[in-house]
Amino acid sequence: MTYAVPVPTPPSLPISGSDTLFPVRRVFCVGRNYGDHAREMGADPNREPPFFFLKPADAVFAPEGARGTSPTVPYPPQTADLHHEVELVVALGQGGTRIDPADALGTVWGYGVGVDLTRRDLQAEAKSLRRPWDLAKGFDLSGPCSALRPVSEVGHPDRGRIWLDVDGKLRQEGDLGDQIWTVAEIITHLSRSITLCPGDLLFTGTPAGVGALARGSSVTAGIDGVAELSFTIA
Ligand code: MN
């Protein structure tokens, strides 16, 4: 078989302590999964079913600096209000349709921490015009993510501090236990709409404190006991 244009290298994330890569198939992101963030965005956090948007698979990447330099993420075009959203990232090792809640965590390969970078001004415009969020959320390099860690190392984290610093100052802080929809519930819910596959990632929503990044902002984010991620906006 030949192809008309060069076949792209599959997007992937590194695995902590391993030379093996995790291939990224699709990236499903949950909106408003912490009550305090839903409120800060002007929404009612109570009992709204989870909703989803997607990023392109190649929007997700692990920022790496050349030897002796810190990793950088470019400030994207077409925005004057780039926001950070720190999120627990779930990497699926198995797929399925109509996954039973009791079986949902069995599909998880591992976890990491990612930042759902958002062109907030474009998102606000899309919301007001009832248009899709794709270009507000799914731009190039909009999903910096840590190396992944397998369930055999970190278990299934359902409690623990999730946080993000900008220039050494705490901006976002929450607890995984405050998620409105658990990882298992998210998997079950999504699998009723589409067939989940190995390699799919879930960005599971962000706690309160989202805010703007500027060129030169130094971001450090983490989930205690799971992973950390650092990069500078260039
Ligand atoms: Mn988000």
mmCIF file of C-alpha atoms and ligand atoms in Angstrom:
data_model
loop_
_atom_site.group_PDB
_atom_site.id
_atom_site.type_symbol
_atom_site.label_atom_id
_atom_site.label_comp_id
_atom_site.label_asym_id
_atom_site.label_seq_id
_atom_site.Cartn_x
_atom_site.Cartn_y
_atom_site.Cartn_z
ATOM 1 C CA MET A 1 0.000 0.000 0.000
ATOM 2 C CA THR A 2 1.223 3.462 -0.793
ATOM 3 C CA TYR A 3 -0.148 6.758 0.438
ATOM 4 C CA ALA A 4 -0.641 10.003 -1.427
ATOM 5 C CA VAL A 5 0.954 12.165 1.268
ATOM 6 C CA PRO A 6 3.402 11.290 4.046
ATOM 7 C CA VAL A 7 1.784 9.139 6.737
ATOM 8 C CA PRO A 8 1.980 10.999 10.049
ATOM 9 C CA THR A 9 3.812 9.530 13.000
ATOM 10 C CA PRO A 10 1.184 8.410 15.525
ATOM 11 C CA PRO A 11 0.842 10.892 18.391
ATOM 12 C CA SER A 12 2.140 9.459 21.641
ATOM 13 C CA LEU A 13 3.030 10.218 25.229
ATOM 14 C CA PRO A 14 6.054 8.922 27.120
ATOM 15 C CA ILE A 15 5.618 6.433 29.930
ATOM 16 C CA SER A 16 7.434 7.322 33.128
ATOM 17 C CA GLY A 17 10.595 5.241 33.565
ATOM 18 C CA SER A 18 10.151 3.355 30.289
ATOM 19 C CA ASP A 19 11.265 3.555 26.661
ATOM 20 C CA THR A 20 7.825 2.367 25.557
ATOM 21 C CA LEU A 21 5.446 5.003 24.221
ATOM 22 C CA PHE A 22 1.702 5.261 24.804
ATOM 23 C CA PRO A 23 -0.046 5.809 21.440
ATOM 24 C CA VAL A 24 -2.738 8.483 21.588
ATOM 25 C CA ARG A 25 -5.856 7.649 19.604
ATOM 26 C CA ARG A 26 -8.456 10.284 20.578
ATOM 27 C CA VAL A 27 -8.761 12.909 23.302
ATOM 28 C CA PHE A 28 -12.105 13.324 25.068
ATOM 29 C CA CYS A 29 -12.380 16.256 27.461
ATOM 30 C CA VAL A 30 -15.039 16.669 30.154
ATOM 31 C CA GLY A 31 -16.570 20.106 30.688
ATOM 32 C CA ARG A 32 -17.378 21.388 34.184
ATOM 33 C CA ASN A 33 -16.483 18.470 36.406
ATOM 34 C CA TYR A 34 -15.726 20.387 39.605
ATOM 35 C CA GLY A 35 -18.515 22.436 41.226
ATOM 36 C CA ASP A 36 -16.304 25.400 42.087
ATOM 37 C CA HIS A 37 -15.077 25.735 38.474
ATOM 38 C CA ALA A 38 -18.617 25.338 37.086
ATOM 39 C CA ARG A 39 -19.680 28.211 39.343
ATOM 40 C CA GLU A 40 -16.740 30.416 38.317
ATOM 41 C CA MET A 41 -17.796 29.913 34.671
ATOM 42 C CA GLY A 42 -21.367 30.958 35.523
ATOM 43 C CA ALA A 43 -22.919 27.470 35.325
ATOM 44 C CA ASP A 44 -24.979 25.447 37.787
ATOM 45 C CA PRO A 45 -22.819 22.514 38.895
ATOM 46 C CA ASN A 46 -25.713 20.390 40.071
ATOM 47 C CA ARG A 47 -26.684 17.216 38.258
ATOM 48 C CA GLU A 48 -26.063 18.389 34.749
ATOM 49 C CA PRO A 49 -25.031 15.257 32.840
ATOM 50 C CA PRO A 50 -21.367 15.295 31.806
ATOM 51 C CA PHE A 51 -20.666 16.817 28.417
ATOM 52 C CA PHE A 52 -17.645 16.381 26.207
ATOM 53 C CA PHE A 53 -15.519 18.064 23.619
ATOM 54 C CA LEU A 54 -12.491 16.702 21.764
ATOM 55 C CA LYS A 55 -8.988 17.774 21.020
ATOM 56 C CA PRO A 56 -7.109 16.368 18.038
ATOM 57 C CA ALA A 57 -4.828 13.508 19.118
ATOM 58 C CA ASP A 58 -1.748 15.438 18.012
ATOM 59 C CA ALA A 59 -2.695 18.404 20.226
ATOM 60 C CA VAL A 60 -1.475 16.274 23.148
ATOM 61 C CA PHE A 61 2.266 16.121 23.723
ATOM 62 C CA ALA A 62 4.817 15.933 26.500
ATOM 63 C CA PRO A 63 6.813 19.186 26.534
ATOM 64 C CA GLU A 64 10.521 18.415 26.514
ATOM 65 C CA GLY A 65 13.382 20.849 26.662
ATOM 66 C CA ALA A 66 16.630 20.311 24.886
ATOM 67 C CA ARG A 67 19.394 19.381 27.317
ATOM 68 C CA GLY A 68 19.789 22.141 29.867
ATOM 69 C CA THR A 69 16.737 24.117 28.732
ATOM 70 C CA SER A 70 13.201 24.185 30.081
ATOM 71 C CA PRO A 71 10.359 22.892 27.930
ATOM 72 C CA THR A 72 8.383 25.520 26.085
ATOM 73 C CA VAL A 73 4.865 25.719 24.705
ATOM 74 C CA PRO A 74 4.191 28.383 22.070
ATOM 75 C CA TYR A 75 1.623 31.110 22.755
ATOM 76 C CA PRO A 76 -1.047 30.271 20.168
ATOM 77 C CA PRO A 77 -2.327 32.639 17.496
ATOM 78 C CA GLN A 78 -5.810 34.205 17.408
ATOM 79 C CA THR A 79 -6.150 34.823 21.141
ATOM 80 C CA ALA A 80 -5.450 37.497 23.725
ATOM 81 C CA ASP A 81 -6.720 35.333 26.602
ATOM 82 C CA LEU A 82 -4.941 31.971 26.789
ATOM 83 C CA HIS A 83 -6.109 30.090 29.915
ATOM 84 C CA HIS A 84 -4.723 27.152 31.887
ATOM 85 C CA GLU A 85 -6.906 24.277 33.129
ATOM 86 C CA VAL A 86 -5.075 21.557 35.080
ATOM 87 C CA GLU A 87 -6.686 18.126 34.715
ATOM 88 C CA LEU A 88 -6.300 14.468 35.649
ATOM 89 C CA VAL A 89 -5.614 12.595 32.414
ATOM 90 C CA VAL A 90 -6.853 9.017 32.064
ATOM 91 C CA ALA A 91 -5.225 6.717 29.490
ATOM 92 C CA LEU A 92 -7.332 3.777 28.330
ATOM 93 C CA GLY A 93 -5.720 0.393 27.750
ATOM 94 C CA GLN A 94 -8.928 -1.292 26.670
ATOM 95 C CA GLY A 95 -12.040 -0.135 24.899
ATOM 96 C CA GLY A 96 -15.652 -1.074 24.707
ATOM 97 C CA THR A 97 -19.238 -0.057 24.204
ATOM 98 C CA ARG A 98 -21.825 0.280 26.963
ATOM 99 C CA ILE A 99 -19.200 -0.416 29.615
ATOM 100 C CA ASP A 100 -20.715 -1.407 32.946
ATOM 101 C CA PRO A 101 -19.740 0.938 35.807
ATOM 102 C CA ALA A 102 -18.251 -2.028 37.683
ATOM 103 C CA ASP A 103 -15.971 -2.779 34.708
ATOM 104 C CA ALA A 104 -15.055 0.812 33.817
ATOM 105 C CA LEU A 105 -11.822 1.162 35.806
ATOM 106 C CA GLY A 106 -10.641 -2.142 34.321
ATOM 107 C CA THR A 107 -10.260 -0.355 30.969
ATOM 108 C CA VAL A 108 -7.762 2.176 32.399
ATOM 109 C CA TRP A 109 -4.073 1.720 31.563
ATOM 110 C CA GLY A 110 -2.754 4.639 33.605
ATOM 111 C CA TYR A 111 -2.869 8.285 34.572
ATOM 112 C CA GLY A 112 -1.068 11.587 34.116
ATOM 113 C CA VAL A 113 -1.560 15.294 34.595
ATOM 114 C CA GLY A 114 -2.329 17.574 31.657
ATOM 115 C CA VAL A 115 -3.271 21.167 30.969
ATOM 116 C CA ASP A 116 -6.318 21.859 28.785
ATOM 117 C CA LEU A 117 -5.045 25.083 27.224
ATOM 118 C CA THR A 118 -8.000 27.213 26.161
ATOM 119 C CA ARG A 119 -8.395 30.315 24.007
ATOM 120 C CA ARG A 120 -10.966 31.689 26.450
ATOM 121 C CA ASP A 121 -11.906 34.647 24.280
ATOM 122 C CA LEU A 122 -12.731 32.350 21.346
ATOM 123 C CA GLN A 123 -14.640 30.027 23.665
ATOM 124 C CA ALA A 124 -16.715 32.913 25.037
ATOM 125 C CA GLU A 125 -17.516 34.041 21.498
ATOM 126 C CA ALA A 126 -18.462 30.485 20.489
ATOM 127 C CA LYS A 127 -20.724 30.152 23.528
ATOM 128 C CA SER A 128 -22.486 33.436 22.825
ATOM 129 C CA LEU A 129 -23.015 32.548 19.146
ATOM 130 C CA ARG A 130 -23.954 28.896 19.947
ATOM 131 C CA ARG A 131 -21.076 27.692 17.827
ATOM 132 C CA PRO A 132 -18.721 24.747 18.483
ATOM 133 C CA TRP A 133 -15.672 25.107 20.722
ATOM 134 C CA ASP A 134 -13.226 23.287 18.464
ATOM 135 C CA LEU A 135 -10.872 26.140 17.680
ATOM 136 C CA ALA A 136 -11.072 27.452 21.259
ATOM 137 C CA LYS A 137 -9.958 24.087 22.654
ATOM 138 C CA GLY A 138 -8.401 22.029 19.865
ATOM 139 C CA PHE A 139 -5.581 24.175 18.545
ATOM 140 C CA ASP A 140 -1.999 23.009 17.939
ATOM 141 C CA LEU A 141 -0.188 21.910 21.114
ATOM 142 C CA SER A 142 -3.238 22.694 23.277
ATOM 143 C CA GLY A 143 -2.785 19.629 25.486
ATOM 144 C CA PRO A 144 0.609 19.543 27.206
ATOM 145 C CA CYS A 145 0.729 16.409 29.353
ATOM 146 C CA SER A 146 3.101 14.659 31.737
ATOM 147 C CA ALA A 147 4.577 11.244 31.136
ATOM 148 C CA LEU A 148 1.960 8.619 31.965
ATOM 149 C CA ARG A 149 2.156 6.231 34.913
ATOM 150 C CA PRO A 150 0.542 2.789 34.894
ATOM 151 C CA VAL A 151 -2.194 1.670 37.257
ATOM 152 C CA SER A 152 0.304 -0.848 38.653
ATOM 153 C CA GLU A 153 2.231 2.132 40.111
ATOM 154 C CA VAL A 154 -0.430 4.683 41.011
ATOM 155 C CA GLY A 155 -3.624 2.650 41.384
ATOM 156 C CA HIS A 156 -6.832 4.509 40.559
ATOM 157 C CA PRO A 157 -6.434 7.944 42.187
ATOM 158 C CA ASP A 158 -9.823 9.192 43.393
ATOM 159 C CA ARG A 159 -8.564 11.519 46.129
ATOM 160 C CA GLY A 160 -5.621 13.855 46.268
ATOM 161 C CA ARG A 161 -4.501 17.375 45.582
ATOM 162 C CA ILE A 162 -4.572 18.693 42.010
ATOM 163 C CA TRP A 163 -2.857 22.031 41.574
ATOM 164 C CA LEU A 164 -1.240 24.484 39.159
ATOM 165 C CA ASP A 165 1.305 27.242 39.827
ATOM 166 C CA VAL A 166 2.178 30.127 37.518
ATOM 167 C CA ASP A 167 5.544 31.782 38.196
ATOM 168 C CA GLY A 168 5.644 30.054 41.584
ATOM 169 C CA LYS A 169 2.230 31.353 42.695
ATOM 170 C CA LEU A 170 -0.620 28.933 43.331
ATOM 171 C CA ARG A 171 -3.424 29.518 40.816
ATOM 172 C CA GLN A 172 -5.502 26.331 40.901
ATOM 173 C CA GLU A 173 -6.019 23.894 43.741
ATOM 174 C CA GLY A 174 -8.615 21.205 44.238
ATOM 175 C CA ASP A 175 -9.056 17.588 45.183
ATOM 176 C CA LEU A 176 -9.836 14.691 42.871
ATOM 177 C CA GLY A 177 -12.499 13.726 45.402
ATOM 178 C CA ASP A 178 -14.430 16.856 44.397
ATOM 179 C CA GLN A 179 -15.026 15.678 40.826
ATOM 180 C CA ILE A 180 -18.758 15.696 40.070
ATOM 181 C CA TRP A 181 -18.373 12.650 37.784
ATOM 182 C CA THR A 182 -15.901 9.938 38.747
ATOM 183 C CA VAL A 183 -13.513 8.406 36.211
ATOM 184 C CA ALA A 184 -15.634 5.257 36.141
ATOM 185 C CA GLU A 185 -18.818 7.260 35.533
ATOM 186 C CA ILE A 186 -17.150 9.242 32.741
ATOM 187 C CA ILE A 187 -16.024 6.036 31.002
ATOM 188 C CA THR A 188 -19.458 4.443 31.320
ATOM 189 C CA HIS A 189 -21.222 7.575 30.112
ATOM 190 C CA LEU A 190 -18.941 8.087 27.082
ATOM 191 C CA SER A 191 -19.143 4.422 26.094
ATOM 192 C CA ARG A 192 -22.906 4.764 25.684
ATOM 193 C CA SER A 193 -22.311 7.263 22.867
ATOM 194 C CA ILE A 194 -19.199 5.936 21.147
ATOM 195 C CA THR A 195 -16.960 2.871 21.178
ATOM 196 C CA LEU A 196 -13.962 3.616 23.367
ATOM 197 C CA CYS A 197 -10.622 2.255 22.158
ATOM 198 C CA PRO A 198 -7.171 1.519 23.566
ATOM 199 C CA GLY A 199 -5.116 4.699 23.330
ATOM 200 C CA ASP A 200 -8.016 7.037 24.018
ATOM 201 C CA LEU A 201 -7.307 9.750 26.589
ATOM 202 C CA LEU A 202 -9.779 11.456 28.896
ATOM 203 C CA PHE A 203 -9.132 14.955 30.241
ATOM 204 C CA THR A 204 -11.408 14.896 33.278
ATOM 205 C CA GLY A 205 -12.092 18.570 33.976
ATOM 206 C CA THR A 206 -10.489 21.322 36.024
ATOM 207 C CA PRO A 207 -10.937 22.788 39.517
ATOM 208 C CA ALA A 208 -11.447 26.515 40.136
ATOM 209 C CA GLY A 209 -8.819 29.137 39.558
ATOM 210 C CA VAL A 210 -8.440 29.090 35.790
ATOM 211 C CA GLY A 211 -6.700 32.180 34.508
ATOM 212 C CA ALA A 212 -4.572 33.786 31.874
ATOM 213 C CA LEU A 213 -1.063 32.885 30.745
ATOM 214 C CA ALA A 214 1.327 35.288 29.052
ATOM 215 C CA ARG A 215 4.485 34.811 27.050
ATOM 216 C CA GLY A 216 7.123 33.956 29.630
ATOM 217 C CA SER A 217 4.672 32.445 32.137
ATOM 218 C CA SER A 218 6.249 29.471 33.877
ATOM 219 C CA VAL A 219 3.679 26.761 34.611
ATOM 220 C CA THR A 220 4.058 23.859 37.027
ATOM 221 C CA ALA A 221 1.131 21.521 37.560
ATOM 222 C CA GLY A 222 0.661 18.298 39.429
ATOM 223 C CA ILE A 223 -1.471 15.693 41.053
ATOM 224 C CA ASP A 224 0.027 14.506 44.313
ATOM 225 C CA GLY A 225 1.180 10.916 44.035
ATOM 226 C CA VAL A 226 0.537 10.771 40.283
ATOM 227 C CA ALA A 227 2.615 13.146 38.160
ATOM 228 C CA GLU A 228 3.996 16.653 37.626
ATOM 229 C CA LEU A 229 4.408 18.780 34.518
ATOM 230 C CA SER A 230 6.355 21.983 33.875
ATOM 231 C CA PHE A 231 6.630 24.269 30.866
ATOM 232 C CA THR A 232 7.098 27.896 29.926
ATOM 233 C CA ILE A 233 4.921 29.788 27.468
ATOM 234 C CA ALA A 234 7.173 31.069 24.702
HETATM 235 MN MN MN B 1 -10.968 21.582 30.621
#
